[in-house]
Structure formats: C-alpha cells, structure tokens
C-alpha positions as MATLAB code, in Angstrom:
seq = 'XXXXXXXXXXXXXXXXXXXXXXXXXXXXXXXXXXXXXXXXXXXXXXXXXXXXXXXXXXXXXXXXXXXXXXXXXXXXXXXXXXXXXXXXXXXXXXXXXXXXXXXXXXXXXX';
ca = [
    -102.963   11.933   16.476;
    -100.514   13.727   18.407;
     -96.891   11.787   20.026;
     -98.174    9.421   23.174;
     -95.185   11.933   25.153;
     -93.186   14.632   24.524;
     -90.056   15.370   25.986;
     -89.078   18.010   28.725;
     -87.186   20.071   26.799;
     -90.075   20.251   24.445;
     -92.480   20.827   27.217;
     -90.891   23.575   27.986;
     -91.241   25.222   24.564;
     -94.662   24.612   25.123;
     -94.849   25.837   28.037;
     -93.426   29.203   26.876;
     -95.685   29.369   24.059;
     -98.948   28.426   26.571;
     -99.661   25.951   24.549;
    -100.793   23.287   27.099;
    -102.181   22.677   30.574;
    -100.497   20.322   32.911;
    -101.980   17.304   35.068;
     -99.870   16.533   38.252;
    -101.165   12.834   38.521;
     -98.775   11.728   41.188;
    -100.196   12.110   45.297;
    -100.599   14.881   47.251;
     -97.500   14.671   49.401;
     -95.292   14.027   46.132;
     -96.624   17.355   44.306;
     -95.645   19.132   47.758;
     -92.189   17.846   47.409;
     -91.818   19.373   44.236;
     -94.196   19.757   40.770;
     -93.826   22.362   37.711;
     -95.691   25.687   38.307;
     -98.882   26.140   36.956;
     -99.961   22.510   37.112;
    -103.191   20.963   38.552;
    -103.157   18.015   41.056;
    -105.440   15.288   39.879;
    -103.803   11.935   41.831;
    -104.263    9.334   39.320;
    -106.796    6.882   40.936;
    -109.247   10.020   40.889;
    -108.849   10.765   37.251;
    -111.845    8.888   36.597;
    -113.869   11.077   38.659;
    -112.406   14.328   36.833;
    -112.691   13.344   33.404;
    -114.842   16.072   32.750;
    -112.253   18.340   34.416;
    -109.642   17.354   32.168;
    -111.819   17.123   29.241;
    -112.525   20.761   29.565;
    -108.863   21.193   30.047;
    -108.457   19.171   26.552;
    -110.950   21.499   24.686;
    -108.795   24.642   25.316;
    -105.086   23.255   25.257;
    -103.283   20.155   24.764;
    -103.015   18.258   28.398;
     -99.370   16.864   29.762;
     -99.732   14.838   32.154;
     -96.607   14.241   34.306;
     -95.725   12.014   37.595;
     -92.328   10.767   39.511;
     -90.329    8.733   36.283;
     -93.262    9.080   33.566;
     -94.728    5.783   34.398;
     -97.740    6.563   35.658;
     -98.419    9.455   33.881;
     -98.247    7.235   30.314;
    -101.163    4.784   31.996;
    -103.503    8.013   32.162;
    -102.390    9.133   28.948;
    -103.386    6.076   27.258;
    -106.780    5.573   29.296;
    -107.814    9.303   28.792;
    -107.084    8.639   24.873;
    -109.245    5.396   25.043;
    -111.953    7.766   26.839;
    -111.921    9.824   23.695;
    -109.845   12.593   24.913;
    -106.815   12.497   22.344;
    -105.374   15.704   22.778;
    -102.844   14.897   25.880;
     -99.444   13.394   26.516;
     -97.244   12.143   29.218;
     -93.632   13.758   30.058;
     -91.408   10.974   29.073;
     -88.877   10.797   32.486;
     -91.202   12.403   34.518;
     -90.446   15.767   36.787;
     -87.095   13.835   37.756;
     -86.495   14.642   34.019;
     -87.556   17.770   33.962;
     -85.274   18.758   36.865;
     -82.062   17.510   35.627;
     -82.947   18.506   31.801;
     -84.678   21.762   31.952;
     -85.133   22.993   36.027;
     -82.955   21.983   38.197;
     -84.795   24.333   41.020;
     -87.080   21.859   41.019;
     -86.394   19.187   43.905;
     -85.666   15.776   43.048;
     -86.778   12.994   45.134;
     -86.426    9.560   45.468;
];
C-alpha cells in the first residue's frame, strides 16, 4: 500500500510525470481563493456522494487529495482507503505548503 501522503515537492514530480489526479476537498469559496491547476472540487462532506467519481478517478491514476493545512484532506484519505479505494493520498501541509514549497503564485490564505 502506497504512503498515507506525499509531500509537495513530490507532488509536483508527479504532477509532471501525470501520474495522478487531484481532489480539491476544501469549499467552494476556499478553491476560488486559490487551488493547484488541474484539480477537481469535491468539498469534503459530499465525498460520500462522489465515491464513484473518485473511484473512477482511482482506476486511471493515483488520487491526491489536498485542502487548507492537510487536515482535512488526511480524514478523506483514510475513509476513501477504508471504502476500498487504496490508491490516493493527502498533501501533507496542504496548498499553504504547496505555495511556500513549490508555487508561490499560488495565494495563501488564512
């Protein structure tokens, strides 16, 4: 089984290689503020609702899911896995993380 999180500057590795498909898990007026290109908005009180969504996602690539400090993100990481859907991860830090370690274009926000 694959590392509950991986870190940004890993992410981004991935990212480059298109290795994986990313879950924006925080709300809709957060992933306004700022969120990493490319990644799909599923708030994380609805990701019950789109489990198939992001078990399709799953079948193709591994998921990250990523949220405000990484908090969040690691609670839908570890339901998803006890759903049966073990290939996904949570950005440890969070986008804050990935905006001071890899994009600082990225807004930060408190």
């Amino acid at each position: 089984m694959i590392d509950p999180s991986i870190s940004p500057s890993s992410l981004r590795e991935a990212i480059d290689a298109g290795e994986v498909a990313l879950v924006d898990c925080r709300e809709p007026a957060e992933h306004q503020i700022a969120h990493i290109a490319g990644s799909v908005l599923i708030p994380m009180n609805t990701v019950p609702m789109q489990l198939q969504q992001i078990e399709t996602l799953a079948e193709a690539k591994r998921v990250v899911v990523y949220c405000h400090h990484g908090m969040r993100s690691m609670s839908v990481v570890e339901w998803l896995r006890k759903q049966g859907v073990e290939n996904c991860q949570s950005l440890s830090g969070g986008i804050d993380s990935w905006s001071l370690q890899v994009d600082p274009a990225v807004p930060r926000y408190s």
